[in-house]
C-alpha positions in Angstrom: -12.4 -25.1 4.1 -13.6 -27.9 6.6 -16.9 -28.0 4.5 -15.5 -28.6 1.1 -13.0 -31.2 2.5 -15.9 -33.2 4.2 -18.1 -33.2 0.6 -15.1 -34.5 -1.1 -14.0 -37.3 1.1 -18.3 -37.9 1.3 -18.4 -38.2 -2.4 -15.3 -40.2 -2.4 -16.2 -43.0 0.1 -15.4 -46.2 -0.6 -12.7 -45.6 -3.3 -9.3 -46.2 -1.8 -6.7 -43.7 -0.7 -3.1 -43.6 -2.2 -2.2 -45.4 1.2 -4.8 -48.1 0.3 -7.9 -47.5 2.7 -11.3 -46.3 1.3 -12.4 -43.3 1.8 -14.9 -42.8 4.5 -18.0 -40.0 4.8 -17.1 -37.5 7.3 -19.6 -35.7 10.0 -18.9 -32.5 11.3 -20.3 -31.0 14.6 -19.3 -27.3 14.7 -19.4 -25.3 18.6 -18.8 -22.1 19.8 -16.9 -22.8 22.9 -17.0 -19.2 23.9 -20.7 -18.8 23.4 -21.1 -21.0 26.5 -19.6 -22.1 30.2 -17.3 -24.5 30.7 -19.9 -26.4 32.7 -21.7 -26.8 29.2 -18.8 -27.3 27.1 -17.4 -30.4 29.2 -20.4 -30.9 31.9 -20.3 -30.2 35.1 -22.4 -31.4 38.9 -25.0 -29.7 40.1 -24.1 -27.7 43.7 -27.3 -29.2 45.1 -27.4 -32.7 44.1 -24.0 -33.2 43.5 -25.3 -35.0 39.9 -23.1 -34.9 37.0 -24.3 -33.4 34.1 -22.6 -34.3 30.6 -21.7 -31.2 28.5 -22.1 -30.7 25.0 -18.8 -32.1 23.8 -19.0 -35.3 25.8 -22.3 -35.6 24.4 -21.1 -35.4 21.1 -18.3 -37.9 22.0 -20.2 -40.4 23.2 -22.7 -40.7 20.0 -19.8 -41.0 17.9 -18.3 -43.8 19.6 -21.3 -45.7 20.3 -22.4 -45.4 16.4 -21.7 -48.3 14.4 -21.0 -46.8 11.5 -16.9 -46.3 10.3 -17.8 -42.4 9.5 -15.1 -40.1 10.5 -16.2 -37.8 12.9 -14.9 -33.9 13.1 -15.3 -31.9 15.9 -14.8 -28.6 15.0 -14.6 -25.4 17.5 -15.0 -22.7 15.3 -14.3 -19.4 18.3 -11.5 -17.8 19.6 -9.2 -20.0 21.5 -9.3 -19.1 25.2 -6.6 -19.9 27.9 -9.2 -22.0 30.6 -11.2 -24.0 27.8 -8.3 -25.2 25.6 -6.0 -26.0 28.4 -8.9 -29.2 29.3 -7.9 -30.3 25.7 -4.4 -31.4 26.1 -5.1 -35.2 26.9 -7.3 -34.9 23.4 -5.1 -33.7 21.1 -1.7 -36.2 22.4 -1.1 -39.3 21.0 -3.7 -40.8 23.9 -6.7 -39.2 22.2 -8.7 -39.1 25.3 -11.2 -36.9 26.9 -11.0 -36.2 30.6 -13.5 -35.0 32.4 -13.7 -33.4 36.1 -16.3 -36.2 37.0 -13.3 -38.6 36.8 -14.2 -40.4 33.6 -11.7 -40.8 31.1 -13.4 -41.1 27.5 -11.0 -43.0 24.9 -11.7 -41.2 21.5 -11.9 -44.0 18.7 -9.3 -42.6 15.5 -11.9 -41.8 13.7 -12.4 -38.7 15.8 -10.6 -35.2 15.1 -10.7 -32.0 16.9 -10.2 -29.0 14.9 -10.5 -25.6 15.3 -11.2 -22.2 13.7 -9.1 -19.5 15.3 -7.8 -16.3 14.3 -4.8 -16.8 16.4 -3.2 -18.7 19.1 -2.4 -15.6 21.3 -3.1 -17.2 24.6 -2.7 -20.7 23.9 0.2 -22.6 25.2 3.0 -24.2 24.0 2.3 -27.4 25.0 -1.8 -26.8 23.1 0.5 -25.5 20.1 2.6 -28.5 20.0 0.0 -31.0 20.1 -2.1 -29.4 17.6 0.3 -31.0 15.2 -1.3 -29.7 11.5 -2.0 -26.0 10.9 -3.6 -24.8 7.9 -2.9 -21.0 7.7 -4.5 -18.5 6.2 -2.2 -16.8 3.3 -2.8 -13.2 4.9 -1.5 -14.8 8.1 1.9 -16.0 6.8 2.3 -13.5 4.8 5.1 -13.3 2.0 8.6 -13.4 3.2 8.2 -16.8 4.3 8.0 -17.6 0.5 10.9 -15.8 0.3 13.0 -17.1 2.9 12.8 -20.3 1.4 14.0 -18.8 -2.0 16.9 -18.0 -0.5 17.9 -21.3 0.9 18.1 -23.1 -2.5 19.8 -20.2 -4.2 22.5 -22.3 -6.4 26.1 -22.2 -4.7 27.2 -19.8 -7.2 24.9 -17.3 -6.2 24.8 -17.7 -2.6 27.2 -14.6 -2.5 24.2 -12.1 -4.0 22.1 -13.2 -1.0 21.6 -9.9 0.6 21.1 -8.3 -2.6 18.2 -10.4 -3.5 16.7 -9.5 -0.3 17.1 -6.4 -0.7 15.9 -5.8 -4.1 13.1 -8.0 -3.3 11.8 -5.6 -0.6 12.5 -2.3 -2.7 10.7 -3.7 -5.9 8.6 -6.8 -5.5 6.6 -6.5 -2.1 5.7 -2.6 -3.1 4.8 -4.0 -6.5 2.0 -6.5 -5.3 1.0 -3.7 -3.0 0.1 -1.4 -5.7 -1.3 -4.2 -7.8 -3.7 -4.6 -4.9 -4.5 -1.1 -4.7 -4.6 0.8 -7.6 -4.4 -1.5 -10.4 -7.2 -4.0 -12.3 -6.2 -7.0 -12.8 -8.2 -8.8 -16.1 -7.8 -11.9 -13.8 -8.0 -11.7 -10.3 -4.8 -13.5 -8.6 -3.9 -13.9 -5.1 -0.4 -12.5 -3.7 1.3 -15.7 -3.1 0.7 -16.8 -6.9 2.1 -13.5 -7.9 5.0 -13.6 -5.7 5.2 -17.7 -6.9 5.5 -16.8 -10.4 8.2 -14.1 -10.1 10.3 -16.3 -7.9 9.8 -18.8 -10.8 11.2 -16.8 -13.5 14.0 -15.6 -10.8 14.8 -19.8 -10.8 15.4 -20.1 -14.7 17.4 -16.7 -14.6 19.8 -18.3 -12.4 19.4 -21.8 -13.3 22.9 -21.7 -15.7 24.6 -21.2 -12.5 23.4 -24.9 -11.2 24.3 -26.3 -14.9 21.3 -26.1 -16.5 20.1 -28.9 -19.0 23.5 -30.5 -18.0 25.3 -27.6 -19.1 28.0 -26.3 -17.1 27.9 -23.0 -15.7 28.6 -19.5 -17.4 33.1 -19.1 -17.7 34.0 -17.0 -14.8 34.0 -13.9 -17.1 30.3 -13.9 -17.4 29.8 -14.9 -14.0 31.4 -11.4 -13.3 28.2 -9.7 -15.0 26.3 -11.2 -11.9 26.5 -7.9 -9.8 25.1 -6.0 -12.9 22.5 -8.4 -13.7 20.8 -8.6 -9.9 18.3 -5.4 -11.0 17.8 -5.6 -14.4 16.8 -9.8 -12.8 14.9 -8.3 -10.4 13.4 -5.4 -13.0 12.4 -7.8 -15.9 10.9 -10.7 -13.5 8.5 -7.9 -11.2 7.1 -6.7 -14.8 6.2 -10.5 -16.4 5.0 -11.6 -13.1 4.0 -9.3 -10.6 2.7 -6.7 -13.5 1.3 -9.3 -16.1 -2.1 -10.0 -14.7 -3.3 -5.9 -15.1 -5.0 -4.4 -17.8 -3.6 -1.9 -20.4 -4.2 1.1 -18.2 -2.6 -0.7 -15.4 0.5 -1.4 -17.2 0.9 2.5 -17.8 0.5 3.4 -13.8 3.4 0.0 -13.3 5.7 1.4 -16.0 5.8 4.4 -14.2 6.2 2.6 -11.0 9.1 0.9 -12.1 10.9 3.5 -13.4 10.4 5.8 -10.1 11.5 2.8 -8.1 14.4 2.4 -10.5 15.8 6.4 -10.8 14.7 6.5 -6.2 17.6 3.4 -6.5 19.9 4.9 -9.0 19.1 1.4 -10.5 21.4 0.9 -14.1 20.3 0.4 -16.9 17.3 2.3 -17.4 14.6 2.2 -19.6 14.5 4.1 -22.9 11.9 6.3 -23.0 10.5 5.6 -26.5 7.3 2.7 -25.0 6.5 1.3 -22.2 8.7 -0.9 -19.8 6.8 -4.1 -21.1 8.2 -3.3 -24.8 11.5 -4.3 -24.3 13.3 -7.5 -23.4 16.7 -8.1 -21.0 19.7 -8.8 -23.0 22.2 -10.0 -20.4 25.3 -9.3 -21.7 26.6 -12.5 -22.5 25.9 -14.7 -19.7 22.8 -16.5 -21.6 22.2 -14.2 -24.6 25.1 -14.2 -27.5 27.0 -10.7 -28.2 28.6 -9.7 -31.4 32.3 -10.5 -30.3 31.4 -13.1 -27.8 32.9 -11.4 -25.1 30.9 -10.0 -21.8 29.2 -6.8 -22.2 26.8 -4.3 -20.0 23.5 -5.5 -19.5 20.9 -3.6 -21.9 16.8 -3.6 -22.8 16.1 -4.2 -26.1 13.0 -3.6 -28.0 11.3 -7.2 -28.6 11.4 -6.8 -32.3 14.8 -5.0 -32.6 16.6 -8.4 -34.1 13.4 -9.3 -35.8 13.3 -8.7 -39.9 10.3 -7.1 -41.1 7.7 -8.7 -42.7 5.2 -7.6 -45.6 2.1 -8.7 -46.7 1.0 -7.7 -49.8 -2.0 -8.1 -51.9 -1.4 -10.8 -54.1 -0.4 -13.1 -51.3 -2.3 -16.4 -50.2 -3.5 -17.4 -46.9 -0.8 -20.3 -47.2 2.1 -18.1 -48.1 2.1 -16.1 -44.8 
């Protein structure tokens, strides 16, 4: 991650930044600071001679800020994050930026200078290490998904804020076990990553309830069709898992999700179900009113319809041209 930042902002020196300074090339300097003491990581005096000895970081410190180049300079400890070593950074990572050492010195880091590090977790480090650290970049398998979906939640429109449990809920019984199987027994024609999958679902869950925030400056569904809410969470739920979650597998996959879905939906005593006629991705959510016109214009159950049930047939005979069809 480090790496491919540093070639980018190499490649872009000299052009300016959206704040208006120019790029500059960056150097990296990676250590191990639990491959080695702390005498070498910050330095230390010999027993005998009572000399001090710089260690490897001061070392590294002290080039930088005596180079007269405007390079930015990372320092990156790429090793697990121990209580005794990281506790000496504190002065470095607060707004003083500086660098003390046991011999007494003091060394004032120029803000050029970054300390980063490469952890798999911050078990043991304290909150006061945590707190200066400042910027975290996670990896996705560390966050996880809820967090994605927490956040969901909080912008649900007003009107919908009642349904909030619901959501939750359905989100854990279909979504999470969906990517799960998507990961583990299906092949996906493109390979995607969780947090897209979970992304585009939560997308197509936005414009589903987007009438209820008044939608291209329409006002929201009469409280008649607002009543098909309760109805419509599953088939929501249903219909966004299949074009999101099940959309990236192949044709073989699709038969193992149908299947999936309609355990998940008869294990839930889910309404309405499938017909049994094709396979879940064959037919599209008519909502009953609350977006899609009925007959009478009045509210009616939720129901799947097949995609081409409303659409007139069309022949192609022989004698036609190309520009006819």
């Amino acid at each position: 991650c480090y790496e491919t930042l540093k070639v980018a902002m190499t490649s872009l020196k000299g052009q300016p930044q959206p704040s208006g300074y120019p790029f500059q090339a960056v150097q990296t300097y990676v250590l191990n600071p639990k491959s080695i003491t702390m005498g070498q990581l910050y330095g230390e005096f010999d027993l005998q001679t009572h000399e001090w000895t710089d260690g490897i970081l001061p070392s590294l410190v002290r080039v930088g800020i005596k180079a007269p180049d405007k390079d930015k300079r990372w320092y990156v400890f790429d090793g697990p994050v121990d209580a005794v070593w990281i506790e000496n950074m504190n002065t470095v990572l607060d707004d003083n930026k500086k660098l003390c050492l046991s011999s007494g010195e003091i060394i004032k880091l120029r803000d050029t200078m970054t300390m980063m590090f490469e952890v798999a977790d911050l078990a043991v480090a304290s909150p006061a290490t945590v707190w200066d650290g400042l910027d975290y970049i996670w990896e996705p398998g560390v966050l996880g998904l809820n967090p994605f979906i927490s956040c969901w939640l909080k912008r649900v429109p007003q009107l919908g804020q009642a349904y909030l449990d619901e959501f939750e809920a359905l989100f854990a019984f279909y979504v999470l076990p969906a990517i799960e199987l998507v990961r583990g027994k299906l092949k996906e024609i493109l390979t995607s990553v969780d947090s897209a999958l979970l992304m585009s679902f939560l997308r197509l869950m936005d414009f589903r309830l987007g009438p209820l925030s008044g939608r291209d400056n329409k006002p929201p569904p009469p409280a008649q069709f607002q009543a098909l809410i309760p109805n419509l969470l599953v088939p929501w739920v249903v219909f966004n898992t299949i074009w999101s979650i099940g959309a990236t597998c192949d044709n073989n996959g699709r038969i193992l999700f149908d299947r999936f879905i309609r355990d998940r939906m008869l294990e839930g005593g889910h309404e309405p179900q499938f017909p049994e006629d094709g396979l879940c991705y064959d037919f599209n959510l008519h909502d009953g009113g609350f977006t899609d016109v009925t007959s009478d214009g009045e509210p009616a159950p939720p129901t799947w319809r097949g995609w081409m049930d409303n659409i007139a047939d069309y022949k192609i005979t022989g004698d036609m041209k190309y520009s006819d069809c």
